[in-house]
CSV table of C-alpha atoms and ligand atoms in Angstrom, one decimal:
chain,number,residue,atom,x,y,z
A,12,MET,CA,0.0,-0.2,0.0
A,13,ARG,CA,0.7,3.6,-0.1
A,14,PHE,CA,1.2,5.8,2.6
A,15,LEU,CA,1.4,10.0,3.4
A,16,LEU,CA,3.6,11.0,6.1
A,17,THR,CA,3.2,14.6,6.8
A,18,GLY,CA,6.3,15.3,8.4
A,19,GLY,CA,7.8,12.6,7.3
A,20,ALA,CA,11.7,13.4,7.3
A,21,GLY,CA,11.5,14.4,11.1
A,22,TYR,CA,12.3,12.1,13.8
A,23,ILE,CA,9.7,10.0,14.7
A,24,GLY,CA,8.1,10.4,10.7
A,25,SER,CA,12.0,9.1,9.6
A,26,HIS,CA,12.0,6.3,11.6
A,27,THR,CA,8.5,5.3,10.6
A,28,CYS,CA,9.4,5.5,6.5
A,29,VAL,CA,12.1,2.9,7.7
A,30,CYS,CA,9.8,0.7,9.1
A,31,LEU,CA,6.7,1.2,5.9
A,32,LEU,CA,9.5,0.3,3.5
A,33,GLU,CA,10.8,-2.2,5.0
A,34,ALA,CA,7.5,-4.1,5.2
A,35,GLY,CA,7.2,-3.6,1.3
A,36,HIS,CA,5.0,-0.2,1.8
A,37,GLU,CA,5.1,2.9,-0.5
A,38,VAL,CA,5.9,6.2,1.4
A,39,VAL,CA,4.8,9.5,0.2
A,40,VAL,CA,6.7,12.6,2.6
A,41,LEU,CA,5.1,15.9,2.8
A,42,ASP,CA,7.5,18.3,4.5
A,43,ASN,CA,8.2,21.8,4.8
A,44,PHE,CA,11.9,21.2,6.8
A,45,ILE,CA,10.9,23.6,9.3
A,46,ASN,CA,12.1,21.5,12.2
A,47,SER,CA,13.8,18.3,9.7
A,48,CYS,CA,16.2,18.1,6.8
A,49,PRO,CA,15.9,16.2,3.4
A,50,GLU,CA,19.0,14.6,4.6
A,51,SER,CA,17.1,12.1,6.4
A,52,ILE,CA,14.7,10.9,3.5
A,53,ARG,CA,18.4,10.7,1.7
A,54,ARG,CA,19.3,8.7,4.4
A,55,VAL,CA,16.0,6.7,5.1
A,56,GLU,CA,16.7,5.7,1.2
A,57,LYS,CA,20.0,4.3,1.7
A,58,ILE,CA,19.1,2.3,4.5
A,59,THR,CA,16.0,0.9,2.6
A,60,GLY,CA,17.1,0.7,-0.5
A,61,LYS,CA,13.8,2.2,-1.9
A,62,LYS,CA,13.0,5.8,-3.0
A,63,VAL,CA,10.1,7.9,-1.2
A,64,ALA,CA,8.5,10.5,-3.6
A,65,LEU,CA,9.6,13.8,-1.0
A,66,TYR,CA,7.5,16.8,-1.5
A,67,GLU,CA,8.2,20.1,0.1
A,68,GLY,CA,6.1,21.8,1.2
A,69,ASP,CA,3.7,23.5,4.2
A,70,CYS,CA,0.6,20.7,5.4
A,71,CYS,CA,-1.3,23.7,6.0
A,72,ASP,CA,-1.1,24.9,2.1
A,73,GLU,CA,-4.5,23.2,0.9
A,74,ALA,CA,-4.0,23.4,-2.9
A,75,PHE,CA,-0.2,21.8,-2.2
A,76,VAL,CA,-1.6,19.2,-0.3
A,77,ASN,CA,-4.3,18.4,-2.9
A,78,ARG,CA,-1.7,18.3,-5.7
A,79,VAL,CA,-0.4,15.8,-3.6
A,80,LEU,CA,-3.0,14.0,-3.3
A,81,ASP,CA,-3.9,14.1,-7.1
A,82,GLU,CA,-0.6,13.1,-7.8
A,83,GLN,CA,0.1,10.2,-5.0
A,84,PRO,CA,-3.2,8.3,-4.7
A,85,ILE,CA,-2.8,7.0,-1.3
A,86,ASP,CA,-4.3,4.4,0.8
A,87,ALA,CA,-3.9,6.3,4.8
A,88,ALA,CA,-2.1,9.2,6.4
A,89,VAL,CA,0.1,9.3,9.2
A,90,HIS,CA,-0.1,12.6,10.2
A,91,PHE,CA,3.3,13.9,11.9
A,92,ALA,CA,3.5,17.7,11.0
A,93,GLY,CA,3.6,20.4,13.8
A,94,LEU,CA,5.3,22.4,16.0
A,95,LYS,CA,6.4,20.3,19.0
A,96,ALA,CA,8.5,22.8,21.3
A,97,VAL,CA,6.4,22.7,24.6
A,98,GLY,CA,8.6,26.1,25.8
A,99,GLU,CA,8.3,27.7,22.6
A,100,SER,CA,4.7,27.5,22.3
A,101,VAL,CA,4.2,29.5,25.6
A,102,SER,CA,5.7,31.8,24.1
A,103,ILE,CA,4.0,31.9,20.8
A,104,PRO,CA,0.6,30.1,21.5
A,105,LEU,CA,-1.2,31.9,18.6
A,106,ARG,CA,1.4,30.4,15.6
A,107,TYR,CA,1.0,27.5,17.6
A,108,TYR,CA,-2.8,26.9,17.1
A,109,GLN,CA,-2.6,28.1,13.9
A,110,ASN,CA,-0.1,25.9,12.4
A,111,ASN,CA,-1.2,22.7,14.4
A,112,LEU,CA,-4.7,23.2,14.2
A,113,GLY,CA,-4.6,24.3,10.6
A,114,ALA,CA,-2.8,21.5,9.6
A,115,THR,CA,-4.9,19.0,10.5
A,116,LEU,CA,-8.0,20.8,9.5
A,117,THR,CA,-6.5,21.2,6.0
A,118,LEU,CA,-5.1,17.6,5.7
A,119,CYS,CA,-8.5,16.1,6.4
A,120,LYS,CA,-10.3,17.9,4.1
A,121,CYS,CA,-7.9,17.2,1.4
A,122,LEU,CA,-7.7,13.4,2.9
A,123,ALA,CA,-12.3,13.5,2.6
A,124,ALA,CA,-11.5,15.5,-0.9
A,125,HIS,CA,-10.1,12.5,-2.3
A,126,ASN,CA,-11.9,9.6,-0.6
A,127,VAL,CA,-9.2,8.6,1.5
A,128,LYS,CA,-10.7,8.8,4.9
A,129,ARG,CA,-8.3,7.0,7.0
A,130,ILE,CA,-5.6,8.9,9.3
A,131,VAL,CA,-3.0,7.8,11.8
A,132,PHE,CA,-2.5,10.7,14.3
A,133,SER,CA,0.7,11.7,16.1
A,134,SER,CA,-0.8,12.4,19.4
A,135,SER,CA,1.0,12.3,23.1
A,136,ALA,CA,0.7,11.3,26.5
A,137,THR,CA,0.8,15.3,27.3
A,138,VAL,CA,-3.0,14.9,26.5
A,139,TYR,CA,-3.2,13.4,29.8
A,140,GLY,CA,-2.2,16.6,31.7
A,141,ASP,CA,-1.2,16.7,35.2
A,142,SER,CA,-2.8,13.0,36.0
A,143,LYS,CA,-1.2,11.5,39.3
A,144,ILE,CA,-2.8,8.0,38.0
A,145,VAL,CA,0.0,5.9,36.4
A,146,PRO,CA,-0.2,3.6,34.7
A,147,MET,CA,-2.1,5.7,32.3
A,148,SER,CA,-4.8,3.9,30.4
A,149,GLU,CA,-6.4,5.2,27.3
A,150,ASN,CA,-9.9,5.4,29.2
A,151,LEU,CA,-8.1,7.9,31.4
A,152,PRO,CA,-10.2,11.3,31.1
A,153,MET,CA,-7.7,13.9,29.1
A,154,GLY,CA,-6.3,16.2,31.4
A,155,SER,CA,-5.6,20.0,31.6
A,156,CYS,CA,-2.6,20.5,29.5
A,157,THR,CA,-0.2,22.2,30.7
A,158,ASN,CA,1.2,24.0,27.5
A,159,PRO,CA,-0.5,25.2,23.8
A,160,TYR,CA,1.6,22.5,22.1
A,161,GLY,CA,-0.1,19.7,24.8
A,162,TRP,CA,-3.9,21.3,23.9
A,163,THR,CA,-3.2,21.7,20.2
A,164,LYS,CA,-2.8,18.0,20.3
A,165,TRP,CA,-5.7,17.6,22.7
A,166,MET,CA,-7.7,19.4,20.6
A,167,SER,CA,-6.7,17.9,17.4
A,168,GLU,CA,-7.9,14.5,18.8
A,169,ARG,CA,-10.9,16.2,19.4
A,170,ILE,CA,-11.3,17.4,16.1
A,171,LEU,CA,-10.7,14.1,14.6
A,172,GLN,CA,-13.2,12.6,17.1
A,173,ASP,CA,-15.9,14.7,16.1
A,174,ALA,CA,-15.2,14.2,12.6
A,175,ALA,CA,-15.7,10.6,12.9
A,176,PHE,CA,-18.9,10.9,14.8
A,177,ALA,CA,-20.3,12.8,11.9
A,178,ASP,CA,-19.0,10.5,9.1
A,179,PRO,CA,-18.9,6.8,9.9
A,180,GLU,CA,-16.9,6.3,7.1
A,181,TRP,CA,-13.9,7.7,9.0
A,182,SER,CA,-11.0,5.4,10.4
A,183,VAL,CA,-8.9,7.3,12.8
A,184,MET,CA,-5.9,6.0,14.9
A,185,LEU,CA,-5.0,8.2,18.0
A,186,LEU,CA,-1.4,7.2,18.5
A,187,ARG,CA,-0.3,8.9,22.4
A,188,TYR,CA,3.2,8.6,22.5
A,189,PHE,CA,5.2,8.3,25.7
A,190,ASN,CA,8.7,9.2,25.5
A,191,PRO,CA,10.2,8.9,22.1
A,192,VAL,CA,14.1,8.1,22.4
A,193,GLY,CA,17.1,6.7,20.4
A,194,ALA,CA,18.0,6.0,16.8
A,195,HIS,CA,18.0,3.5,13.6
A,196,GLU,CA,20.5,1.2,14.9
A,197,SER,CA,22.8,2.1,11.8
A,198,GLY,CA,23.1,5.7,13.2
A,199,LEU,CA,22.6,7.1,10.1
A,200,ILE,CA,19.4,8.7,11.1
A,201,GLY,CA,18.3,10.1,14.4
A,202,GLU,CA,16.6,12.7,16.4
A,203,ASP,CA,18.2,15.9,15.7
A,204,PRO,CA,16.7,19.2,17.2
A,205,ILE,CA,17.2,22.6,16.0
A,206,GLY,CA,18.9,24.7,18.7
A,207,MET,CA,19.3,23.7,22.4
A,208,PRO,CA,17.3,20.8,22.8
A,209,ASN,CA,14.6,20.9,26.1
A,210,ASN,CA,14.3,16.8,26.1
A,211,LEU,CA,16.8,14.8,28.3
A,212,MET,CA,18.0,12.2,25.9
A,213,PRO,CA,19.5,14.4,23.7
A,214,LEU,CA,20.9,16.6,26.1
A,215,ILE,CA,22.6,13.7,27.8
A,216,CYS,CA,23.9,13.1,24.4
A,217,ARG,CA,25.4,16.9,24.1
A,218,ALA,CA,26.8,16.2,27.8
A,219,ALA,CA,28.3,12.9,26.8
A,220,GLY,CA,29.9,14.6,23.8
A,221,GLY,CA,30.9,17.6,25.3
A,222,LYS,CA,28.8,19.8,24.2
A,223,LEU,CA,26.8,20.6,27.5
A,224,PRO,CA,29.3,21.2,30.2
A,225,MET,CA,26.9,20.1,32.8
A,226,LEU,CA,23.8,17.9,32.9
A,227,SER,CA,21.1,19.1,35.4
A,228,VAL,CA,18.9,16.8,36.5
A,229,PHE,CA,15.8,18.9,37.4
A,230,GLY,CA,14.4,17.6,41.1
A,231,SER,CA,15.0,15.4,43.6
A,232,ASP,CA,12.4,15.8,45.9
A,233,TYR,CA,9.6,14.2,43.7
A,234,ASP,CA,7.5,11.2,45.1
A,235,THR,CA,9.2,8.8,43.2
A,236,PRO,CA,11.9,5.8,44.4
A,237,ASP,CA,15.0,8.1,43.9
A,238,GLY,CA,13.3,11.5,44.2
A,239,THR,CA,13.7,12.3,40.2
A,240,CYS,CA,10.7,12.5,37.4
A,241,VAL,CA,10.0,8.6,36.1
A,242,ARG,CA,9.2,8.8,32.7
A,243,ASP,CA,8.0,5.7,30.0
A,244,TYR,CA,10.5,5.8,27.4
A,245,ILE,CA,9.8,4.1,24.1
A,246,HIS,CA,12.7,2.9,21.5
A,247,VAL,CA,12.0,5.2,18.3
A,248,MET,CA,11.8,1.9,15.8
A,249,ASP,CA,9.6,0.9,18.3
A,250,LEU,CA,7.4,3.6,17.6
A,251,ALA,CA,7.8,3.5,14.1
A,252,ASN,CA,6.4,-0.2,14.4
A,253,GLY,CA,3.6,1.2,15.9
A,254,HIS,CA,2.6,3.3,13.3
A,255,LEU,CA,2.6,0.1,10.9
A,256,LYS,CA,0.6,-1.7,13.6
A,257,ALA,CA,-1.8,1.1,13.3
A,258,LEU,CA,-1.9,1.6,9.7
A,259,GLU,CA,-2.6,-2.1,8.9
A,260,TYR,CA,-5.2,-1.6,11.4
A,261,ALA,CA,-6.8,1.4,9.9
A,262,VAL,CA,-7.0,-0.1,6.8
A,263,SER,CA,-9.2,-2.5,7.5
A,264,HIS,CA,-11.3,-1.1,10.3
A,265,LYS,CA,-13.4,2.5,10.4
A,266,GLY,CA,-14.1,4.5,13.6
A,267,VAL,CA,-11.8,5.8,16.3
A,268,GLU,CA,-9.2,3.9,18.3
A,269,ILE,CA,-6.6,5.8,20.9
A,270,VAL,CA,-3.9,3.8,21.9
A,271,ASN,CA,-1.1,4.2,24.0
A,272,LEU,CA,2.3,3.8,22.5
A,273,GLY,CA,4.9,3.1,25.5
A,274,THR,CA,6.4,0.6,27.2
A,275,GLY,CA,4.5,0.7,30.7
A,276,GLU,CA,8.3,0.6,32.1
A,277,GLY,CA,9.1,4.0,33.9
A,278,TYR,CA,12.5,4.9,34.9
A,279,SER,CA,13.9,7.9,36.7
A,280,VAL,CA,16.6,10.3,35.4
A,281,LEU,CA,19.0,8.9,37.4
A,282,GLN,CA,18.3,5.3,35.9
A,283,MET,CA,18.4,6.7,32.7
A,284,ILE,CA,21.8,8.6,33.5
A,285,ARG,CA,23.2,5.4,35.0
A,286,THR,CA,22.0,3.0,32.2
A,287,PHE,CA,23.6,5.5,29.3
A,288,GLU,CA,27.4,5.8,31.6
A,289,GLU,CA,27.2,1.3,31.3
A,290,ALA,CA,26.0,1.2,28.0
A,291,ASN,CA,28.7,2.9,26.5
A,292,ASP,CA,31.1,3.2,29.0
A,293,LEU,CA,31.8,6.6,29.9
A,294,LYS,CA,30.7,9.0,32.9
A,295,LEU,CA,28.5,11.9,32.0
A,296,PRO,CA,28.7,15.5,33.9
A,297,TRP,CA,26.1,15.9,36.2
A,298,ARG,CA,24.6,18.0,39.2
A,299,MET,CA,21.2,18.1,41.0
A,300,ALA,CA,19.2,21.3,40.0
A,301,ASP,CA,15.8,22.9,41.0
A,302,ARG,CA,12.9,21.1,39.8
A,303,ARG,CA,11.4,22.4,36.0
A,304,PRO,CA,8.3,24.3,36.0
A,305,GLY,CA,5.5,21.9,34.6
A,306,ASP,CA,7.2,18.8,35.2
A,307,ILE,CA,5.0,15.5,36.6
A,308,ALA,CA,6.5,13.5,39.3
A,309,ALA,CA,5.6,9.8,37.3
A,310,SER,CA,3.8,9.3,33.8
A,311,TYR,CA,4.0,6.0,32.2
A,312,SER,CA,1.5,3.6,30.1
A,313,ASN,CA,-0.4,1.0,30.6
A,314,PRO,CA,0.6,-0.3,27.2
A,315,ALA,CA,-2.3,-3.7,27.5
A,316,LYS,CA,-4.5,-1.7,24.3
A,317,ALA,CA,-1.9,-2.0,21.8
A,318,ALA,CA,-1.0,-5.4,22.7
A,319,ASP,CA,-5.2,-6.6,22.2
A,320,LEU,CA,-5.5,-4.5,19.5
A,321,LEU,CA,-3.0,-4.0,17.8
A,322,GLY,CA,-0.9,-7.3,18.6
A,323,TRP,CA,2.3,-4.2,19.1
A,324,LYS,CA,4.8,-4.7,21.7
A,325,ALA,CA,7.9,-2.7,22.5
A,326,THR,CA,10.9,-4.8,22.4
A,327,HIS,CA,13.9,-2.5,22.8
A,328,THR,CA,15.4,-2.1,26.4
A,329,LEU,CA,16.4,1.0,28.4
A,330,ASN,CA,20.2,0.0,27.1
A,331,ASP,CA,19.5,-0.3,23.4
A,332,MET,CA,17.8,3.0,23.6
A,333,CYS,CA,20.9,4.8,25.1
A,334,ARG,CA,23.4,2.5,23.2
A,335,ASP,CA,21.4,3.7,19.8
A,336,ALA,CA,21.3,7.2,20.6
A,337,TRP,CA,25.1,7.5,21.4
A,338,HIS,CA,26.0,6.1,18.2
A,339,TRP,CA,24.1,8.3,16.5
A,340,GLN,CA,25.5,11.0,18.0
A,341,THR,CA,29.2,9.7,17.9
A,342,LEU,CA,28.7,9.2,14.3
A,343,ASN,CA,26.7,12.8,13.6
A,344,PRO,CA,27.9,15.1,16.1
A,345,ASN,CA,26.1,17.9,14.3
A,346,GLY,CA,23.1,16.2,13.4
A,347,TYR,CA,22.1,16.2,9.6
A,348,ARG,CA,24.4,19.6,9.3
A,349,ALA,CA,27.6,18.4,8.6
B,511,WQD,C1,12.3,13.9,30.9
B,511,WQD,C2,12.7,14.2,32.6
B,511,WQD,C3,12.6,15.9,33.0
B,511,WQD,C4,15.8,17.7,31.0
B,511,WQD,C5,8.5,15.8,26.8
B,511,WQD,C6,7.3,16.6,26.3
B,511,WQD,C7,6.1,16.0,25.8
B,511,WQD,C8,6.6,14.6,24.6
B,511,WQD,C9,7.4,14.0,25.7
B,511,WQD,C10,6.3,15.2,22.9
B,511,WQD,C11,11.7,15.1,32.8
B,511,WQD,C12,14.2,15.6,33.1
B,511,WQD,C13,14.8,17.2,31.5
B,511,WQD,C14,17.1,18.2,31.4
B,511,WQD,C15,16.2,16.8,33.5
B,511,WQD,N1,7.1,15.1,23.7
B,511,WQD,N2,15.2,16.5,32.9
B,511,WQD,N3,17.2,17.6,32.5
B,511,WQD,O1,9.0,16.4,29.7
B,511,WQD,O2,8.4,13.9,29.9
B,511,WQD,O3,8.1,15.3,27.9
B,511,WQD,O4,9.0,14.9,25.8
B,511,WQD,O5,4.8,14.9,23.0
B,511,WQD,O6,5.0,16.7,25.2
B,511,WQD,O7,7.0,17.3,27.0
B,511,WQD,O8,10.5,15.0,28.3
B,511,WQD,O9,12.9,14.9,27.7
B,511,WQD,O10,11.8,17.1,28.8
B,511,WQD,O11,12.3,15.4,30.5
B,511,WQD,O12,16.2,16.2,34.3
B,511,WQD,O13,18.3,18.8,31.0
B,511,WQD,O14,13.7,14.3,32.4
B,511,WQD,O15,12.3,17.1,34.1
B,511,WQD,O16,11.2,14.3,34.3
B,511,WQD,P1,9.0,15.2,29.3
B,511,WQD,P2,11.7,15.2,28.7
């Protein structure tokens, strides 16, 4: 089958391309490269030995999206495209709402116009808000998000559910990612944040590579086993495979399914640091620091529904995630920009 991946040149998108191509599917990528690089697609083609139909443009541009769908009849779409920096979303909220919600609305309109009413949406555990209930199951009420980025995920889920409620022909998969980390085993593709990242793993890699003199551990007084925050880290290749399973489900079912993509295991910041040091035989420079505003103590998934509905389960270990993240970093110290 042929799938459209909006934002397919990005971190999770590029790894999903590899998964879909290796499963024998065709891939069409639509990306404006605002937070990605065409080089990632060249690397995807190198890994798989297959071609990707790549279109540079904006998912909010209706004429452009319609042209892509005219030229590339598809079976379903995976919607990754969106601005995703939590901190930035607080400072420019209107840009985030305009871009992220506009992209979702435009894509749905164009898909419906081409009678392709199947979409897999890149959502996030952030929609659970500051829930104190763990593990988080899909029937946990959506919470109050702590930033405009999270609200755009929350609102896009709402838009897609309402579209499917009004038109039962729609097949909608809402995939709630926990904390994606790691890289493809080849080290050819990986996470390449523009500017200073906010997320833990890219910062650990910068500290390991000497680009960050000291890693700060945000808070040691949380109600967790070692006082540092607990998260459900999931290898990006497991996440990619979850999209393959979700697409296989979406093309043979109608209606809405919400699915967590996580391991169901929670690891603390200190556990991540120790595992990274052991996996890569190095010492990280780190210090304890104050809490980061907005962080919750613990977030990890109940992954049972993904196993029951999609036959999907994460298989990579925290050690795999740390080893593969560092492998990508050492081969690409400046990311895709040589
Ligand atoms: C993980 C833990 C930090 C940096 C974010 C987004 C969320 C989702 C996943 C998209 C936290 C701690 C971090 C550092 C630290 N993205 N930390 N020192 O905050 O769980 O979720 O990424 O959907 O929307 O909010 O991930 O990697 O930022 O932080 O101690 O220098 O690491 O406090 O406990 P988070 P993260």
